[in-house]
XYZ file of C-alpha atoms in Angstrom:
309
model
C 77.439 10.976 -85.302
C 75.573 13.938 -86.744
C 73.306 11.437 -88.785
C 72.638 9.696 -85.792
C 71.989 12.452 -83.276
C 69.648 14.534 -85.959
C 67.729 11.152 -86.015
C 66.732 11.700 -82.475
C 64.210 14.204 -83.578
C 63.028 12.310 -86.718
C 60.255 10.005 -86.522
C 58.457 7.532 -89.088
C 54.584 7.781 -88.785
C 53.414 5.012 -86.538
C 54.737 2.552 -84.024
C 56.033 -1.084 -84.359
C 53.944 -3.598 -83.500
C 55.938 -6.606 -85.113
C 52.537 -7.805 -86.326
C 51.539 -9.325 -83.227
C 48.448 -9.178 -81.015
C 48.936 -7.029 -78.190
C 49.318 -9.155 -74.783
C 46.723 -8.871 -72.119
C 48.449 -8.991 -68.935
C 46.436 -9.858 -65.844
C 48.191 -9.386 -62.559
C 48.099 -6.792 -59.760
C 50.857 -5.034 -58.143
C 51.577 -7.355 -55.197
C 51.450 -10.573 -57.513
C 54.096 -8.830 -60.053
C 56.168 -7.878 -56.761
C 55.971 -11.524 -55.389
C 56.861 -13.200 -59.009
C 59.820 -10.721 -59.385
C 60.942 -11.646 -56.014
C 60.800 -15.206 -56.987
C 62.633 -14.959 -59.885
C 65.415 -13.020 -57.939
C 65.810 -15.852 -55.305
C 65.752 -18.409 -58.214
C 69.135 -16.893 -59.183
C 70.741 -16.329 -55.602
C 69.732 -18.853 -53.314
C 72.015 -21.508 -54.711
C 74.941 -19.138 -55.298
C 78.384 -19.736 -53.946
C 79.705 -17.740 -52.252
C 76.206 -16.939 -50.852
C 75.819 -13.027 -51.249
C 73.501 -10.491 -49.426
C 70.895 -8.710 -51.373
C 70.709 -4.807 -51.185
C 67.768 -3.156 -53.102
C 68.750 -0.101 -54.906
C 67.348 1.931 -57.937
C 64.014 3.612 -58.521
C 60.655 3.073 -56.923
C 59.583 -0.581 -57.447
C 56.207 0.395 -59.112
C 56.347 3.003 -61.826
C 54.922 3.709 -65.291
C 55.169 1.440 -67.879
C 58.198 2.719 -70.121
C 58.293 0.145 -73.048
C 54.862 1.094 -74.662
C 55.384 -0.942 -77.982
C 52.304 -2.678 -77.969
C 49.591 0.223 -77.978
C 48.364 -0.722 -74.506
C 46.517 1.678 -72.362
C 49.264 4.509 -71.283
C 48.169 4.646 -67.577
C 49.806 1.068 -67.107
C 52.323 0.160 -64.572
C 55.263 -1.784 -64.102
C 57.231 -3.428 -61.137
C 61.041 -3.365 -61.280
C 63.220 -4.769 -58.724
C 67.035 -3.898 -58.776
C 69.393 -5.578 -56.208
C 73.170 -5.280 -55.724
C 74.860 -8.474 -54.704
C 76.843 -7.555 -51.529
C 79.115 -9.135 -48.835
C 81.570 -11.031 -51.390
C 84.726 -10.101 -52.717
C 84.641 -7.810 -55.913
C 86.722 -10.671 -57.880
C 83.298 -12.757 -57.468
C 81.306 -10.315 -59.355
C 81.679 -12.357 -62.867
C 81.157 -15.607 -61.155
C 77.944 -14.452 -59.373
C 76.351 -13.104 -62.865
C 77.110 -16.501 -64.493
C 75.550 -18.508 -61.750
C 72.621 -16.129 -62.008
C 72.292 -16.965 -65.849
C 72.865 -21.040 -65.205
C 70.006 -20.924 -62.599
C 67.559 -19.170 -64.789
C 68.383 -21.228 -67.896
C 67.723 -24.445 -65.688
C 64.136 -22.687 -64.748
C 63.657 -22.915 -68.726
C 63.886 -19.023 -69.215
C 65.048 -17.678 -72.244
C 67.917 -15.231 -73.827
C 66.582 -11.864 -74.991
C 69.790 -10.467 -76.491
C 72.717 -11.591 -74.911
C 75.440 -13.536 -76.709
C 78.928 -15.192 -76.194
C 80.602 -12.021 -76.110
C 78.452 -10.505 -73.721
C 79.299 -13.617 -71.463
C 83.001 -14.322 -72.119
C 84.538 -10.945 -70.932
C 85.725 -10.067 -67.283
C 82.369 -8.191 -66.676
C 79.808 -10.310 -68.387
C 75.903 -9.019 -68.887
C 72.958 -11.234 -69.655
C 69.547 -10.195 -70.521
C 66.876 -13.041 -70.252
C 63.052 -13.374 -69.976
C 60.613 -15.750 -68.679
C 57.925 -17.738 -70.454
C 54.727 -17.505 -70.712
C 54.476 -14.582 -68.143
C 57.144 -12.444 -69.938
C 59.359 -11.058 -66.954
C 62.579 -9.560 -68.087
C 65.518 -10.050 -66.082
C 69.299 -9.089 -66.235
C 72.390 -9.854 -64.598
C 75.015 -6.934 -64.579
C 78.703 -6.911 -63.727
C 79.422 -3.385 -62.861
C 83.031 -2.368 -63.430
C 84.849 -1.258 -60.040
C 88.540 -2.158 -61.318
C 89.461 -3.131 -64.847
C 92.832 -4.094 -63.973
C 92.032 -6.449 -61.312
C 88.703 -7.571 -62.529
C 86.617 -6.403 -59.840
C 83.362 -5.696 -60.203
C 79.813 -5.377 -58.718
C 77.115 -7.902 -59.457
C 73.549 -6.771 -59.654
C 70.336 -8.494 -60.654
C 67.440 -6.625 -62.215
C 63.661 -7.785 -62.967
C 61.058 -5.782 -64.752
C 57.413 -7.305 -64.930
C 55.259 -6.766 -68.055
C 52.822 -3.912 -68.040
C 49.812 -4.222 -66.063
C 46.660 -2.008 -65.320
C 46.055 -0.344 -62.034
C 43.085 -1.417 -59.869
C 39.671 -0.114 -61.241
C 40.848 0.739 -64.825
C 39.523 -0.910 -68.098
C 41.557 -3.753 -69.697
C 40.693 -2.437 -73.343
C 43.556 -1.516 -75.264
C 43.790 1.949 -76.993
C 43.462 1.888 -80.700
C 46.693 2.098 -82.829
C 46.854 4.455 -85.658
C 45.771 1.909 -88.648
C 48.686 2.991 -90.836
C 50.857 1.687 -87.999
C 49.198 -1.657 -88.034
C 49.370 -1.924 -91.795
C 52.619 -0.540 -92.850
C 55.001 -3.664 -93.519
C 58.065 -1.184 -93.129
C 57.466 -1.240 -89.504
C 58.302 -4.817 -88.906
C 61.617 -4.152 -87.149
C 63.953 -6.679 -86.378
C 63.364 -8.411 -83.028
C 66.961 -8.267 -81.516
C 67.371 -4.466 -82.372
C 64.135 -3.726 -80.852
C 64.817 -5.497 -77.608
C 68.207 -3.902 -77.306
C 66.512 -0.283 -77.952
C 64.246 -1.046 -75.141
C 66.602 -2.500 -72.972
C 68.918 0.498 -73.095
C 65.810 2.831 -72.485
C 65.187 0.820 -69.388
C 68.792 1.027 -68.048
C 68.800 4.847 -68.619
C 65.498 5.007 -66.741
C 67.073 3.254 -63.979
C 70.072 5.674 -63.848
C 67.992 8.726 -64.106
C 65.907 7.632 -60.886
C 62.968 9.622 -61.894
C 59.510 9.042 -63.214
C 58.460 9.009 -67.024
C 55.869 10.977 -68.241
C 52.768 9.974 -70.514
C 53.830 9.213 -73.906
C 53.874 12.540 -76.056
C 52.921 12.484 -79.972
C 55.966 11.354 -81.839
C 57.598 9.302 -78.954
C 57.505 5.518 -78.778
C 59.196 2.947 -81.310
C 59.999 3.857 -84.942
C 62.443 3.137 -87.588
C 65.108 5.500 -88.864
C 66.392 5.038 -92.463
C 69.279 7.018 -93.987
C 72.460 6.136 -96.069
C 73.893 4.147 -93.038
C 71.014 1.576 -93.019
C 68.079 0.883 -90.821
C 67.830 1.685 -87.278
C 65.421 1.229 -84.329
C 64.455 4.387 -82.541
C 62.888 4.663 -79.108
C 62.043 8.069 -77.459
C 60.536 8.962 -74.220
C 60.333 11.869 -71.507
C 60.409 12.070 -67.981
C 58.147 14.010 -65.826
C 59.194 17.881 -65.441
C 62.050 18.438 -63.165
C 63.741 21.419 -61.264
C 66.677 22.800 -62.843
C 69.104 21.311 -60.086
C 67.333 17.674 -60.314
C 68.054 17.962 -64.107
C 71.553 18.363 -63.734
C 71.630 15.443 -61.039
C 69.648 13.274 -63.137
C 71.871 13.973 -65.952
C 75.044 13.192 -63.966
C 73.731 10.002 -62.793
C 73.053 8.963 -66.475
C 76.482 10.021 -67.665
C 78.278 7.993 -64.448
C 76.147 4.976 -65.844
C 77.131 5.226 -69.423
C 81.023 5.674 -68.146
C 80.770 2.596 -65.723
C 79.201 0.575 -68.834
C 81.906 1.473 -71.009
C 80.157 3.867 -73.316
C 81.923 6.523 -75.254
C 80.223 9.927 -73.644
C 80.384 13.695 -74.353
C 78.584 16.890 -73.496
C 76.761 18.699 -76.585
C 75.504 21.993 -76.936
C 71.784 22.780 -77.255
C 69.840 25.773 -78.471
C 68.279 26.510 -75.564
C 71.554 26.162 -73.228
C 69.832 23.199 -71.609
C 72.447 20.212 -70.727
C 72.438 17.212 -72.893
C 74.581 14.064 -72.823
C 75.327 11.786 -76.011
C 76.767 8.340 -75.541
C 77.909 5.495 -77.913
C 77.861 1.679 -77.077
C 81.417 0.663 -78.402
C 80.326 -2.727 -79.767
C 76.653 -2.435 -81.037
C 76.818 1.246 -82.258
C 73.825 2.359 -80.475
C 73.465 5.953 -79.829
C 71.698 7.431 -76.636
C 71.004 10.932 -76.450
C 69.758 12.300 -72.907
C 68.827 16.128 -72.690
C 67.106 18.484 -70.541
C 64.359 20.550 -72.355
C 62.666 23.895 -71.629
C 59.582 22.255 -70.267
C 61.812 20.682 -67.250
C 61.464 17.115 -68.850
C 64.330 15.191 -69.793
C 64.298 13.583 -73.306
C 65.603 10.181 -74.235
C 66.404 8.968 -77.597
C 67.964 5.689 -78.124
C 68.921 4.607 -81.583
C 70.302 1.209 -82.561
C 71.432 -0.056 -85.834
C 69.332 -3.281 -87.311
C 72.618 -4.513 -88.848
C 75.505 -4.063 -87.082
C 77.200 -1.133 -85.491
C 77.042 2.214 -87.089
C 80.298 4.107 -88.099
C 79.661 7.390 -86.216
C 81.690 8.025 -83.265
C 80.985 10.192 -80.400
């Protein structure tokens, strides 16, 4: 655990690109919302029993959080987050599986879900569309582990796009980052790290700040192996809102089955550290003296880390 938390402050030079040319996404806010709504209804319209849709989560349009392709930092993303309501809690698993099957029939692809994700009483699936690259999840939140009751939630996140009137020219990446072969990070681990960052962002319910120097994707190497590391910050918050945002994040971790603990910090600001029980992913969410909440997610490339929370 000490190694992994220390890594939250360590960065390697440059950011990961995977050797791919950055995508140029052409859409506007309304087009992104319409497409996201279409993906939700593709999952829900044929469900039995038929659930209601209750929109929840953060604002629909927000800053682009997964800036891993060196695009402009003022890009936006659309996120739709719906609870499936009006059905018994014992149907939550069934509804998530139906969403998966409906999306598969549309030709959509898995991101990082596997048989273990889907075989338990509270399945989770992560998928994406092709070629327009919307990411979506079906999540079974735990209400009662003994009875198997849960709450099904569907989320769709659009690709990043530029606001009206902005130039489409991407920012130039550090040449060292583009040329360094050591930054060819394993795809599934990168997707897991970004997926966890996305869910933490939803739990915090506050806006993200423009990327600061040293933030973004990187690799961390130590005696335990190689990990993908993703760091970002929220906008500055009043102290009371920081406490509430961290409480929401802790509640999310606990409902998702992470091991959670509070850790002391030098400045006395609150901090939460959580470990995913199967992946070994470590997430650190901490207040700062500037008022921003800083998030760091570290995911092992080759299996779980041995550290415990």
